[in-house]
GROMACS .gro file of C-alpha atoms in nm:
model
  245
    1UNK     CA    1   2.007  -5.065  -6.643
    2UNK     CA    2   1.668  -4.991  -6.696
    3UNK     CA    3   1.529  -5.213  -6.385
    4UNK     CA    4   1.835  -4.985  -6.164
    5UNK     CA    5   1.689  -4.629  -6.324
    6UNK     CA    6   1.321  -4.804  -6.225
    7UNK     CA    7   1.448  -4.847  -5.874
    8UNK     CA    8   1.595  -4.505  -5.847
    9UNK     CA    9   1.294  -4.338  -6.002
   10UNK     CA   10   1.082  -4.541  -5.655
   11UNK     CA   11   1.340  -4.448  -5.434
   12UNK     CA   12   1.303  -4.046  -5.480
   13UNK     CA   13   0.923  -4.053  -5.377
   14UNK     CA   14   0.992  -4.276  -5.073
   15UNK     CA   15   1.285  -4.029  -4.987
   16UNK     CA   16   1.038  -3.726  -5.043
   17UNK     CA   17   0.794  -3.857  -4.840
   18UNK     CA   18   1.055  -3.899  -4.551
   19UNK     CA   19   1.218  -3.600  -4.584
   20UNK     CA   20   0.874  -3.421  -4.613
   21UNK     CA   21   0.744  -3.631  -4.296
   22UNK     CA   22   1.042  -3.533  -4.096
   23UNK     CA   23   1.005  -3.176  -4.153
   24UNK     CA   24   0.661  -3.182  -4.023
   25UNK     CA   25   0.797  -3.385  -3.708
   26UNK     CA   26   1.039  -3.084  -3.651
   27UNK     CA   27   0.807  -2.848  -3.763
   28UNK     CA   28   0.566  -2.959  -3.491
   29UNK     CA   29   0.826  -2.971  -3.225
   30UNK     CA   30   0.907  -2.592  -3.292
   31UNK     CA   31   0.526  -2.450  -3.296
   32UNK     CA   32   0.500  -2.712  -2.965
   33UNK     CA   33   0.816  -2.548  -2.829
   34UNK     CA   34   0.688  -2.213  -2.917
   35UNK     CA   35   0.366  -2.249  -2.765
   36UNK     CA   36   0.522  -2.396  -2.399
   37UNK     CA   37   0.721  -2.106  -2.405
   38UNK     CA   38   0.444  -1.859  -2.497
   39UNK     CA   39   0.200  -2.021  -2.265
   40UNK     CA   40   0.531  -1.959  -1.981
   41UNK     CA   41   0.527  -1.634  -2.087
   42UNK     CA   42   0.156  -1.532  -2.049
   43UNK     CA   43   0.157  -1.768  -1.701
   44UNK     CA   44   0.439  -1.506  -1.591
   45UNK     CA   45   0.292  -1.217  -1.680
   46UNK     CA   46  -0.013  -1.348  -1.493
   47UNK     CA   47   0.188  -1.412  -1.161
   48UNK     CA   48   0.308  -1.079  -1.183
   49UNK     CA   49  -0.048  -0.946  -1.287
   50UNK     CA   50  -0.157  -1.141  -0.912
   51UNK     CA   51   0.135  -0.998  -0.767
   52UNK     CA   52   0.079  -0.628  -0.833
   53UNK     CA   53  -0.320  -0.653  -0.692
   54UNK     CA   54  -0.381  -0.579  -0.364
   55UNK     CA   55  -0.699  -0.672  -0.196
   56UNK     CA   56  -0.958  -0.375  -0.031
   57UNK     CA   57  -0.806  -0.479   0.319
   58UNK     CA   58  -0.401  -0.522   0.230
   59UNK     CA   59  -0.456  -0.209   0.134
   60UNK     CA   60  -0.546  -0.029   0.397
   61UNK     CA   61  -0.393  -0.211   0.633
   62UNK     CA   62  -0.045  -0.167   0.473
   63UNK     CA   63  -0.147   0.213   0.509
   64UNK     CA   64  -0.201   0.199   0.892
   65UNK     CA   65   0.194   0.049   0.857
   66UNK     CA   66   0.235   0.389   0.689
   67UNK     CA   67   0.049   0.593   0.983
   68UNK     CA   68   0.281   0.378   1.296
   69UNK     CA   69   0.594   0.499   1.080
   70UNK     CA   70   0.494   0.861   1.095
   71UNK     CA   71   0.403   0.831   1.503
   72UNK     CA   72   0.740   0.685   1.545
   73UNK     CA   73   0.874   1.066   1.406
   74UNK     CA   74   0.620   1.211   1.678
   75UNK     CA   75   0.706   0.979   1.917
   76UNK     CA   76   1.084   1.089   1.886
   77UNK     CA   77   0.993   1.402   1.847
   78UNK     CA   78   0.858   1.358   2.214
   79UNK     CA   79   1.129   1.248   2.348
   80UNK     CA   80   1.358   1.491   2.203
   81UNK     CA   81   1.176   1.806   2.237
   82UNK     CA   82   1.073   1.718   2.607
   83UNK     CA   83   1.389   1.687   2.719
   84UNK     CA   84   1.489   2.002   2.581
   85UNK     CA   85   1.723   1.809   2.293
   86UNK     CA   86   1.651   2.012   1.955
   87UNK     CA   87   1.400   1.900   1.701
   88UNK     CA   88   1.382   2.081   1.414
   89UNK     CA   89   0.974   2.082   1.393
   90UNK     CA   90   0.981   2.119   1.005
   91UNK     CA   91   1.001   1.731   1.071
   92UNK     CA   92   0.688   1.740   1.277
   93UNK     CA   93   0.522   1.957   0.985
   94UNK     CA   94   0.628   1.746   0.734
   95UNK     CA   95   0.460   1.432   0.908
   96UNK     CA   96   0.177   1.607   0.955
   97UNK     CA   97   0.151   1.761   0.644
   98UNK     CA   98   0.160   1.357   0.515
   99UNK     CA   99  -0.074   1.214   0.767
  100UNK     CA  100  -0.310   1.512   0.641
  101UNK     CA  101  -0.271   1.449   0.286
  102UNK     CA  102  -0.274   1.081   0.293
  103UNK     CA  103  -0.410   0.935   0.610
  104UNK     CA  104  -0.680   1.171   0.666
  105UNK     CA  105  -0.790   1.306   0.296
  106UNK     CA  106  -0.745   0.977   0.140
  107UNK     CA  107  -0.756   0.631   0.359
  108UNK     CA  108  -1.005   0.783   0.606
  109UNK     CA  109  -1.198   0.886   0.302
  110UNK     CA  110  -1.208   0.562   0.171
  111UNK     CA  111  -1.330   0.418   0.510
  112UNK     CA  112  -1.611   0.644   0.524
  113UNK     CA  113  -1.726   0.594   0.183
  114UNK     CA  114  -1.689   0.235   0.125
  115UNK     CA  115  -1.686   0.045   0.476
  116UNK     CA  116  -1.872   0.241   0.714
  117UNK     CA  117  -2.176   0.261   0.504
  118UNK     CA  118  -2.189  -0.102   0.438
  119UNK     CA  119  -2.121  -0.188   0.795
  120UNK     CA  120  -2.413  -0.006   0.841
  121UNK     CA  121  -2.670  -0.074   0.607
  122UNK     CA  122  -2.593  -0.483   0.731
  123UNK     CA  123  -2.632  -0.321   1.115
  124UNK     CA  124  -2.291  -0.507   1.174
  125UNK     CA  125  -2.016  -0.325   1.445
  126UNK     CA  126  -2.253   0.003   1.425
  127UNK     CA  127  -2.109   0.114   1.769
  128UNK     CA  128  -1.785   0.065   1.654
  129UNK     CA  129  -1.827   0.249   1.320
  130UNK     CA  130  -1.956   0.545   1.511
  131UNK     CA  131  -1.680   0.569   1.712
  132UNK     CA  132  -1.349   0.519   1.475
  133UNK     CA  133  -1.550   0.796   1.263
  134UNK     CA  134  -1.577   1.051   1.618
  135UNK     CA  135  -1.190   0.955   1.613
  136UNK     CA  136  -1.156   1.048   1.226
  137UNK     CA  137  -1.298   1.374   1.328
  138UNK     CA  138  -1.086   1.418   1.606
  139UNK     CA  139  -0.782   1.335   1.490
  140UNK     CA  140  -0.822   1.601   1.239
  141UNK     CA  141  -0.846   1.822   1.442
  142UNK     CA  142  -0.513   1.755   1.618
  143UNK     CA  143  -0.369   1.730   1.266
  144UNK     CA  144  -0.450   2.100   1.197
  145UNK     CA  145  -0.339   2.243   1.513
  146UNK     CA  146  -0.008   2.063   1.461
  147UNK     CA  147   0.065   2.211   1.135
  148UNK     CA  148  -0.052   2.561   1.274
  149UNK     CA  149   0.194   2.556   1.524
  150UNK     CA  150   0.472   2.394   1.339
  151UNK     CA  151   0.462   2.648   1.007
  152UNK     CA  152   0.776   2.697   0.853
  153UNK     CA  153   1.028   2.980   0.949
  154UNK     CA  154   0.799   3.075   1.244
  155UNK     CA  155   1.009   3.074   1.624
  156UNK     CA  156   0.831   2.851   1.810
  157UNK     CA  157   0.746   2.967   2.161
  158UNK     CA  158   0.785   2.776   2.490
  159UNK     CA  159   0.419   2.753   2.522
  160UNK     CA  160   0.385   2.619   2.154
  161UNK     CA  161   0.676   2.347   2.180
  162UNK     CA  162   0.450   2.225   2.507
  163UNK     CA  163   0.140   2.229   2.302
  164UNK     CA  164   0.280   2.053   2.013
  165UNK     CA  165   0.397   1.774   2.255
  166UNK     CA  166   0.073   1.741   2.403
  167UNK     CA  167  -0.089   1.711   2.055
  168UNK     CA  168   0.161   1.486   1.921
  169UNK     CA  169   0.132   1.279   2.237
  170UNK     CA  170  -0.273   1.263   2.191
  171UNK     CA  171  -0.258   1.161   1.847
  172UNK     CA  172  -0.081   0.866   1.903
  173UNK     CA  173  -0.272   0.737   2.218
  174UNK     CA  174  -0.553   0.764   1.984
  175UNK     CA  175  -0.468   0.595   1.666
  176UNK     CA  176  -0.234   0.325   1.792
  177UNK     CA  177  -0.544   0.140   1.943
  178UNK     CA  178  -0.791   0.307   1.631
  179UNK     CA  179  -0.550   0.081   1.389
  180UNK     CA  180  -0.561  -0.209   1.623
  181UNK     CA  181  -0.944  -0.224   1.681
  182UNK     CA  182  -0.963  -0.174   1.286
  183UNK     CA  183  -0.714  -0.442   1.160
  184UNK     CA  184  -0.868  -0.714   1.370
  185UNK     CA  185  -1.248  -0.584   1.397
  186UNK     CA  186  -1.350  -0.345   1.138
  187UNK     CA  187  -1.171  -0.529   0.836
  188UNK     CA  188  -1.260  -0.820   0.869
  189UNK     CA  189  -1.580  -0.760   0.946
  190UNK     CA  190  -1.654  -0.532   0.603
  191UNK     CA  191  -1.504  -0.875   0.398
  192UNK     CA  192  -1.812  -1.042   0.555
  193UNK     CA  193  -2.029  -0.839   0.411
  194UNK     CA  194  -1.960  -0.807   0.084
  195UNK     CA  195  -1.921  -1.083  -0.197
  196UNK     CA  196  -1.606  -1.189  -0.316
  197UNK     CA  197  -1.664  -1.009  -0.641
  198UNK     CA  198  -1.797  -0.690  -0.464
  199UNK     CA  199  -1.494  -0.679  -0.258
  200UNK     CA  200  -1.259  -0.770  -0.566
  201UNK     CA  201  -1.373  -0.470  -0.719
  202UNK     CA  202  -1.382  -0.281  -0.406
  203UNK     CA  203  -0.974  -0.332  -0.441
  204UNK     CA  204  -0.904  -0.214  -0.764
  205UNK     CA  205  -1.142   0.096  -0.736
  206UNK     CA  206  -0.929   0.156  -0.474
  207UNK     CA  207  -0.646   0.195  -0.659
  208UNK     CA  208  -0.803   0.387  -0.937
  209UNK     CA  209  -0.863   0.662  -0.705
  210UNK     CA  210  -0.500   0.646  -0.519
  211UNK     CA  211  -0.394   0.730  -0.896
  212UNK     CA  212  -0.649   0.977  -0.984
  213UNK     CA  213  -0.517   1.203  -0.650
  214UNK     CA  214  -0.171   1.135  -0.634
  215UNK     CA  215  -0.086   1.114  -0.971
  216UNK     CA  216   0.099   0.729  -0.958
  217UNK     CA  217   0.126   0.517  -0.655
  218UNK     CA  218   0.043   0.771  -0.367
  219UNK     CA  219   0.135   0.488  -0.085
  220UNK     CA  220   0.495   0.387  -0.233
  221UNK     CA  221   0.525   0.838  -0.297
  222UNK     CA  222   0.487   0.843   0.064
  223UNK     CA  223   0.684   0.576   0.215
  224UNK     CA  224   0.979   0.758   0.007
  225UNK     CA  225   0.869   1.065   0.188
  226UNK     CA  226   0.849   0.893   0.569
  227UNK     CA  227   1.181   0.753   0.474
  228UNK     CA  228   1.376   1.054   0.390
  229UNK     CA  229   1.222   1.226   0.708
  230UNK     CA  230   1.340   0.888   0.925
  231UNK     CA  231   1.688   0.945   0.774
  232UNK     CA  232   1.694   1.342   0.867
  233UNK     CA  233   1.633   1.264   1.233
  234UNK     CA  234   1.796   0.936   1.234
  235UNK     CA  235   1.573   0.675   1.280
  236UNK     CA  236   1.536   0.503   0.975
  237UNK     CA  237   1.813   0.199   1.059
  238UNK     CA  238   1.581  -0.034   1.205
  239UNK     CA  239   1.803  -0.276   1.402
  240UNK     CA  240   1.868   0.047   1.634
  241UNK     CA  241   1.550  -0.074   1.826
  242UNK     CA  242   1.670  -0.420   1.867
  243UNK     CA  243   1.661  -0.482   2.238
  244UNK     CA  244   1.996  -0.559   2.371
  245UNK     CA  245   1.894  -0.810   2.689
   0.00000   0.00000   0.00000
């Protein structure tokens, strides 16, 4: 009895140990779990983190998308008014009161202060830079004569509906090649001279003051806006300029 009680008494220390080992085992396996699934986490919030940061150039590129929106409404606005269809030009105030706002106060500001000047100062597309910024000023001024002749609850005259057209029609011959030259000139040519960590920075101090002026995400504020106009004068359904051949 004695040698059984022995036995039993070196028994519990084994068991002990193996219970005691096999809790670490699992224990390990949790904190491992844990930490795959933490590290999954943080890896997540880092593709979203990547997702949400748009480069200098996206940027203002996916504005100019913005700006051909809004000279779709003038473009239709065109057509309509010319051939004597009605156009409610509250519409055309509207876009102009956006391409003001946005276009003109905000990405054009942003070109002048941040590209242009670099461009310059590495004496690369000068020419060019002088002439997009003529066109700045210019299309400004086509911007305010729009909204001066569009006001609110003011008849617009025969005259006025024939100016308007002309302006409208002026501001897009302008800007559609403006964009064009800038997307596949001007851009591309400001990335080359700046560092990567210049132009990094360039991106998100972009954003910063997007926030500061609009209060939130001025560029996703205004493609609400655009949209709602679209719908009002029934352009927004895209496939309606599907070409039926």
């Amino acid at each position: 009895m004695k040698t059984k009680q022995l036995n039993i008494q070196q028994d519990n220390p084994r068991r002990n140990f193996i219970k005691k080992g096999s809790l670490l085992v699992l224990g390990s396996a949790v904190i491992g779990m844990a930490g795959t699934n933490a590290s999954a986490q943080m890896k997540d919030v880092d593709d979203e983190e990547e997702e949400k940061e748009v480069s200098a150039n996206e940027d203002l590129m996916r504005e100019h998308g913005l700006l051909q929106r809004m000279m779709i409404i003038y473009d239709t606005a065109v057509i309509r008014m010319g051939k004597d269809e009605y156009f409610n030009p509250v519409f055309v105030n509207q876009t102009a009161d956006i391409i003001r706002n946005f276009v003109e106060d905000y990405h054009e500001k942003l070109e002048e202060d941040y590209l242009f000047p670099r461009l310059k100062k590495a004496n690369k597309e000068s020419e060019l830079v002088e002439v997009l910024l003529k066109q700045h000023q210019g299309g400004r001024k086509v911007t305010e004569q729009i909204l001066k002749l569009t006001q609110p609850g003011q008849d617009m005259k025969p005259d006025d509906k024939q100016k308007v057209i002309s302006l409208m029609k002026m501001f897009n011959r302008m800007y559609r090649p403006h964009e064009a030259r800038e997307d596949t000139v001007l851009f591309p040519a400001f990335k080359s001279v700046v560092s990567a960590h210049e132009y990094g920075a360039l991106g998100e101090e972009f954003e910063k003051i997007e926030h500061q002026k609009f209060g939130g995400d001025g560029f996703d504020m205004m493609v609400d806006k655009v949209s709602e106009i679209e719908k009002t004068v029934g352009i927004y359904d895209l496939d309606q300029f599907t070409p039926h051949v």
